[in-house]
Backbone as JSON Lines, residues from 0, in Angstrom:
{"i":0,"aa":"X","n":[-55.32,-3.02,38.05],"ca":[-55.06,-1.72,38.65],"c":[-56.35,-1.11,39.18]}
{"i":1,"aa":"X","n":[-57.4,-1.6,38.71],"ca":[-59.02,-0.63,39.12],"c":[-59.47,-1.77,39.78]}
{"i":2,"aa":"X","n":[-59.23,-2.91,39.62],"ca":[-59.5,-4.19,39.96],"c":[-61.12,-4.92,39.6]}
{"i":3,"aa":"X","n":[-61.05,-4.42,37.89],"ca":[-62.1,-5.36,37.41],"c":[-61.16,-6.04,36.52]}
{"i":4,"aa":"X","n":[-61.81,-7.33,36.47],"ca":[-61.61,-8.54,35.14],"c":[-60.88,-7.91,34.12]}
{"i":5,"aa":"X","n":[-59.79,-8.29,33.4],"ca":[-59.1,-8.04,31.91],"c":[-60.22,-8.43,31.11]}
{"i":6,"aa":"X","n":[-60.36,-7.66,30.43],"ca":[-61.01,-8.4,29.21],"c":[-60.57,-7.89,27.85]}
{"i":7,"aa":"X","n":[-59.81,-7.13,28.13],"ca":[-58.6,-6.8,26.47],"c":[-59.33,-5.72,25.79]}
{"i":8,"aa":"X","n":[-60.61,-4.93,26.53],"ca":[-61.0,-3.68,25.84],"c":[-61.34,-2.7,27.21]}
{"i":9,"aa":"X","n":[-61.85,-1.65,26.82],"ca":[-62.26,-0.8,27.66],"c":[-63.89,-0.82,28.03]}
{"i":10,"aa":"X","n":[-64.91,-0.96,28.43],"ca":[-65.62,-1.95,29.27],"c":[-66.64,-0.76,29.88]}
{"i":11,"aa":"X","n":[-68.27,-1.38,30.08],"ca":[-68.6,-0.04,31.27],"c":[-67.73,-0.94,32.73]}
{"i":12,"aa":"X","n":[-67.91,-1.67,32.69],"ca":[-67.32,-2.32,34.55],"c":[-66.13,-1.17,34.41]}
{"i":13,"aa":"X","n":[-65.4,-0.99,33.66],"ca":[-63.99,-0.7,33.57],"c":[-63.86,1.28,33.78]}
{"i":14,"aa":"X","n":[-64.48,1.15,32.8],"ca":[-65.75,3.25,33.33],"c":[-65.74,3.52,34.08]}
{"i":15,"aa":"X","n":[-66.58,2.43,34.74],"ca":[-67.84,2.81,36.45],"c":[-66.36,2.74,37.84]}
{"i":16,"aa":"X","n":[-65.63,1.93,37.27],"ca":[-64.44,1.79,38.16],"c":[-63.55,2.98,38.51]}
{"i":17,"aa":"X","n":[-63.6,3.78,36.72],"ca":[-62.6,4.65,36.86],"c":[-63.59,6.08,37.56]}
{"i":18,"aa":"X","n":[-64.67,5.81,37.17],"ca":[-65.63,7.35,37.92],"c":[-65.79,6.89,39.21]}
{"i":19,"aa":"X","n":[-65.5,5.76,39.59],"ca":[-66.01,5.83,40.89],"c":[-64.53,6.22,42.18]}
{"i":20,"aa":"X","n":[-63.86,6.16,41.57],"ca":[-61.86,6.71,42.19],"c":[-62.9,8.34,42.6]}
{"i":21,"aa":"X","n":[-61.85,8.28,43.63],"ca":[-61.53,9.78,44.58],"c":[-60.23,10.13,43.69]}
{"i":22,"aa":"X","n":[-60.15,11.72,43.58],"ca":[-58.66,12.17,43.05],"c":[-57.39,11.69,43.7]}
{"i":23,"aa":"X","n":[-57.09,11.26,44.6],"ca":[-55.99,10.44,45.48],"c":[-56.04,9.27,45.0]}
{"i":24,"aa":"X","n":[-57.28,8.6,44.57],"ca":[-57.42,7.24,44.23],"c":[-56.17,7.2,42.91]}
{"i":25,"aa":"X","n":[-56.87,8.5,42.42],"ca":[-57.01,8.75,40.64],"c":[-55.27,8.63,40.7]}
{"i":26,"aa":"X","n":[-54.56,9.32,41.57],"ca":[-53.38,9.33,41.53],"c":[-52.4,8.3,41.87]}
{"i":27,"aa":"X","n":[-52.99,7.15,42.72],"ca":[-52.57,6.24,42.62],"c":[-52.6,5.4,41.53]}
{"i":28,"aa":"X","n":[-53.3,5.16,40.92],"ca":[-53.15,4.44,39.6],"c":[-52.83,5.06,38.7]}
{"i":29,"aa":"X","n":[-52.87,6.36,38.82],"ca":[-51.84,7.01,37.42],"c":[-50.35,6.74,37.66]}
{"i":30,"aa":"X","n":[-49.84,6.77,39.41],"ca":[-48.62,6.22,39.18],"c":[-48.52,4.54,39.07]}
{"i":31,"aa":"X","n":[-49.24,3.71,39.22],"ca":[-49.02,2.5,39.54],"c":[-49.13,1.64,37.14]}
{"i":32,"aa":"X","n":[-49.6,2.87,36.95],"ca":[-49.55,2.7,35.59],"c":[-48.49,3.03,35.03]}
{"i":33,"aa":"X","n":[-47.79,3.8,35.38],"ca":[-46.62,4.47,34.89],"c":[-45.26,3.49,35.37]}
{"i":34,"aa":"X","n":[-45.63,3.35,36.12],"ca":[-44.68,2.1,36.82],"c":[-44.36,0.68,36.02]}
{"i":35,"aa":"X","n":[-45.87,0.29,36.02],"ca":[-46.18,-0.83,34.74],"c":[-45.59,-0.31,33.51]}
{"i":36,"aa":"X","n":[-45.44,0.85,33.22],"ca":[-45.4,1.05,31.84],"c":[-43.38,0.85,31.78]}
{"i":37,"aa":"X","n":[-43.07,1.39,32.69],"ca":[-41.4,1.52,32.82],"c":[-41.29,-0.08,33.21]}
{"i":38,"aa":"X","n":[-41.79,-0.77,33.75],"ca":[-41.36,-2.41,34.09],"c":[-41.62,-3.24,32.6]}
{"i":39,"aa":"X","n":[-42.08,-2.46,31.54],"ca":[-42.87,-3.03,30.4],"c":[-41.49,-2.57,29.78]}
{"i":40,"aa":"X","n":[-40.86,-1.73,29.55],"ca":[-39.9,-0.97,28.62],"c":[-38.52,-1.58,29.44]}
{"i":41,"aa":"X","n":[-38.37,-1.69,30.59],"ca":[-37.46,-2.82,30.77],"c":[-37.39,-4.12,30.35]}
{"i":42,"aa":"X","n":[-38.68,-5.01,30.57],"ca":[-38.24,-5.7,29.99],"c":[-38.34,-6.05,28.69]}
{"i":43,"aa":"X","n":[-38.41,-5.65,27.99],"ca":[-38.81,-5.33,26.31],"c":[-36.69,-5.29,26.06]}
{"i":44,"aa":"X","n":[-36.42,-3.92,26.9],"ca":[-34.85,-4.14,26.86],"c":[-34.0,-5.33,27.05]}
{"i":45,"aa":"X","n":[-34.68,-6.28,28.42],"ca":[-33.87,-7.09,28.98],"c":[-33.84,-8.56,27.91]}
{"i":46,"aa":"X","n":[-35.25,-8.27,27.07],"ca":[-35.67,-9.4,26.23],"c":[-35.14,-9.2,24.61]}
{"i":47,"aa":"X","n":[-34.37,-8.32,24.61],"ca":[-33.95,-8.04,22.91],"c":[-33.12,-6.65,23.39]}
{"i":48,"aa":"X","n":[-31.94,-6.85,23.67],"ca":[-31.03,-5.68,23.66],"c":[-30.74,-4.73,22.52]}
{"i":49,"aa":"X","n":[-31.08,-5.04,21.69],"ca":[-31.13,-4.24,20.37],"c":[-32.13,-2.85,20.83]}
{"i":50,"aa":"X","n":[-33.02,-3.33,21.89],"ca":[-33.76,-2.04,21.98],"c":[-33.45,-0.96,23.11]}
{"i":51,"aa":"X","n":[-32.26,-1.04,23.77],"ca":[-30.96,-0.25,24.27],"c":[-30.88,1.06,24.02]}
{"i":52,"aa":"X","n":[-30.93,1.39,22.56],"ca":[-30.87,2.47,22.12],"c":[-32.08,3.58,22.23]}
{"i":53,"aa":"X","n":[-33.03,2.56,22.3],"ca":[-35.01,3.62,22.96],"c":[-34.86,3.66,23.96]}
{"i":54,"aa":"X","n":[-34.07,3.15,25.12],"ca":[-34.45,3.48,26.7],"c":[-34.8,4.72,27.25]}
{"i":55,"aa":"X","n":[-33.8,5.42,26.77],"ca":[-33.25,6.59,27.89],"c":[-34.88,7.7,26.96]}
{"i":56,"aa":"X","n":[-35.09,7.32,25.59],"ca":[-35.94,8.26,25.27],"c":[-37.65,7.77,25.7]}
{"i":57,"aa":"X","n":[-37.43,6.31,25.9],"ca":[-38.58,5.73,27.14],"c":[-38.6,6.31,28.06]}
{"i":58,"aa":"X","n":[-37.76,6.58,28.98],"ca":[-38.11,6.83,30.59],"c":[-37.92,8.09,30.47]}
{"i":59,"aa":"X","n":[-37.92,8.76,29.48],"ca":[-37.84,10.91,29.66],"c":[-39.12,10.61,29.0]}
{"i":60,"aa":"X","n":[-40.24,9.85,28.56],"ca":[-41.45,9.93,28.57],"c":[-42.2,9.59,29.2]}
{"i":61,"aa":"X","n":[-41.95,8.75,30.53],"ca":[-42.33,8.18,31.17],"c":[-41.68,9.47,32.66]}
{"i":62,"aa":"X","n":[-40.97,9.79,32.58],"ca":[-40.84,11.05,33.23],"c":[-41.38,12.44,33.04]}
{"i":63,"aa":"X","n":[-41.99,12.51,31.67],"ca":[-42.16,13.77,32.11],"c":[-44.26,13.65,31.8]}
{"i":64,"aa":"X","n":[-44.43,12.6,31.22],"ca":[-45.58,12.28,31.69],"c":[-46.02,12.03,33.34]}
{"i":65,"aa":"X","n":[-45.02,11.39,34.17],"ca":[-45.34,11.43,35.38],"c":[-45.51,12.99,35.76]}
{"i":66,"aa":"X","n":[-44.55,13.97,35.24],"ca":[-44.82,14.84,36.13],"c":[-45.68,16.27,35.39]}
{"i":67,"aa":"X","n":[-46.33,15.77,34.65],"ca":[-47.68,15.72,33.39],"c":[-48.92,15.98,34.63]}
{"i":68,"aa":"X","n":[-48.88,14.39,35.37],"ca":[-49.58,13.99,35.6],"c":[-50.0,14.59,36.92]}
{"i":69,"aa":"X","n":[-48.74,15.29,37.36],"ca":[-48.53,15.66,39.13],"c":[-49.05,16.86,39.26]}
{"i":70,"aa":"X","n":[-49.38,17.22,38.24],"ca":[-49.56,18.87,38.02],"c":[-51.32,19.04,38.54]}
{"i":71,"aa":"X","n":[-51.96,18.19,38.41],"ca":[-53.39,17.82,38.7],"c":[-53.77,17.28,39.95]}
């Protein structure tokens, strides 16, 4: 999403990436994270239906964090 290397922690490359975003930048990857995060909670659903019953309280967090986020 910032487009440095995974490396499974938080990083200076990973820092310098996020200070170096313009606020438009900033907002694109706050939604492109949020997105990931709802494609993550689908398929978590699609992979064990038992977890059916967390959806709807997934995506009203994932909704109202998006619009958390819009406010900035």
């Amino acid at each position: 999403v910032l487009g440095v290397s995974v490396m499974g922690r938080w990083g200076r490359r990973t820092q310098a990436a996020l200070e170096a975003l313009q606020p438009s930048d900033l907002r694109d990857v706050t939604e492109r994270l949020l997105n990931l995060r709802e494609r993550f909670y689908r398929q978590r659903v699609l992979t064990d239906p038992t977890q059916l019953r967390y959806w709807r309280g997934w995506l009203g967090r994932v909704a109202r964090l998006r619009e958390y986020c819009r406010e900035f």
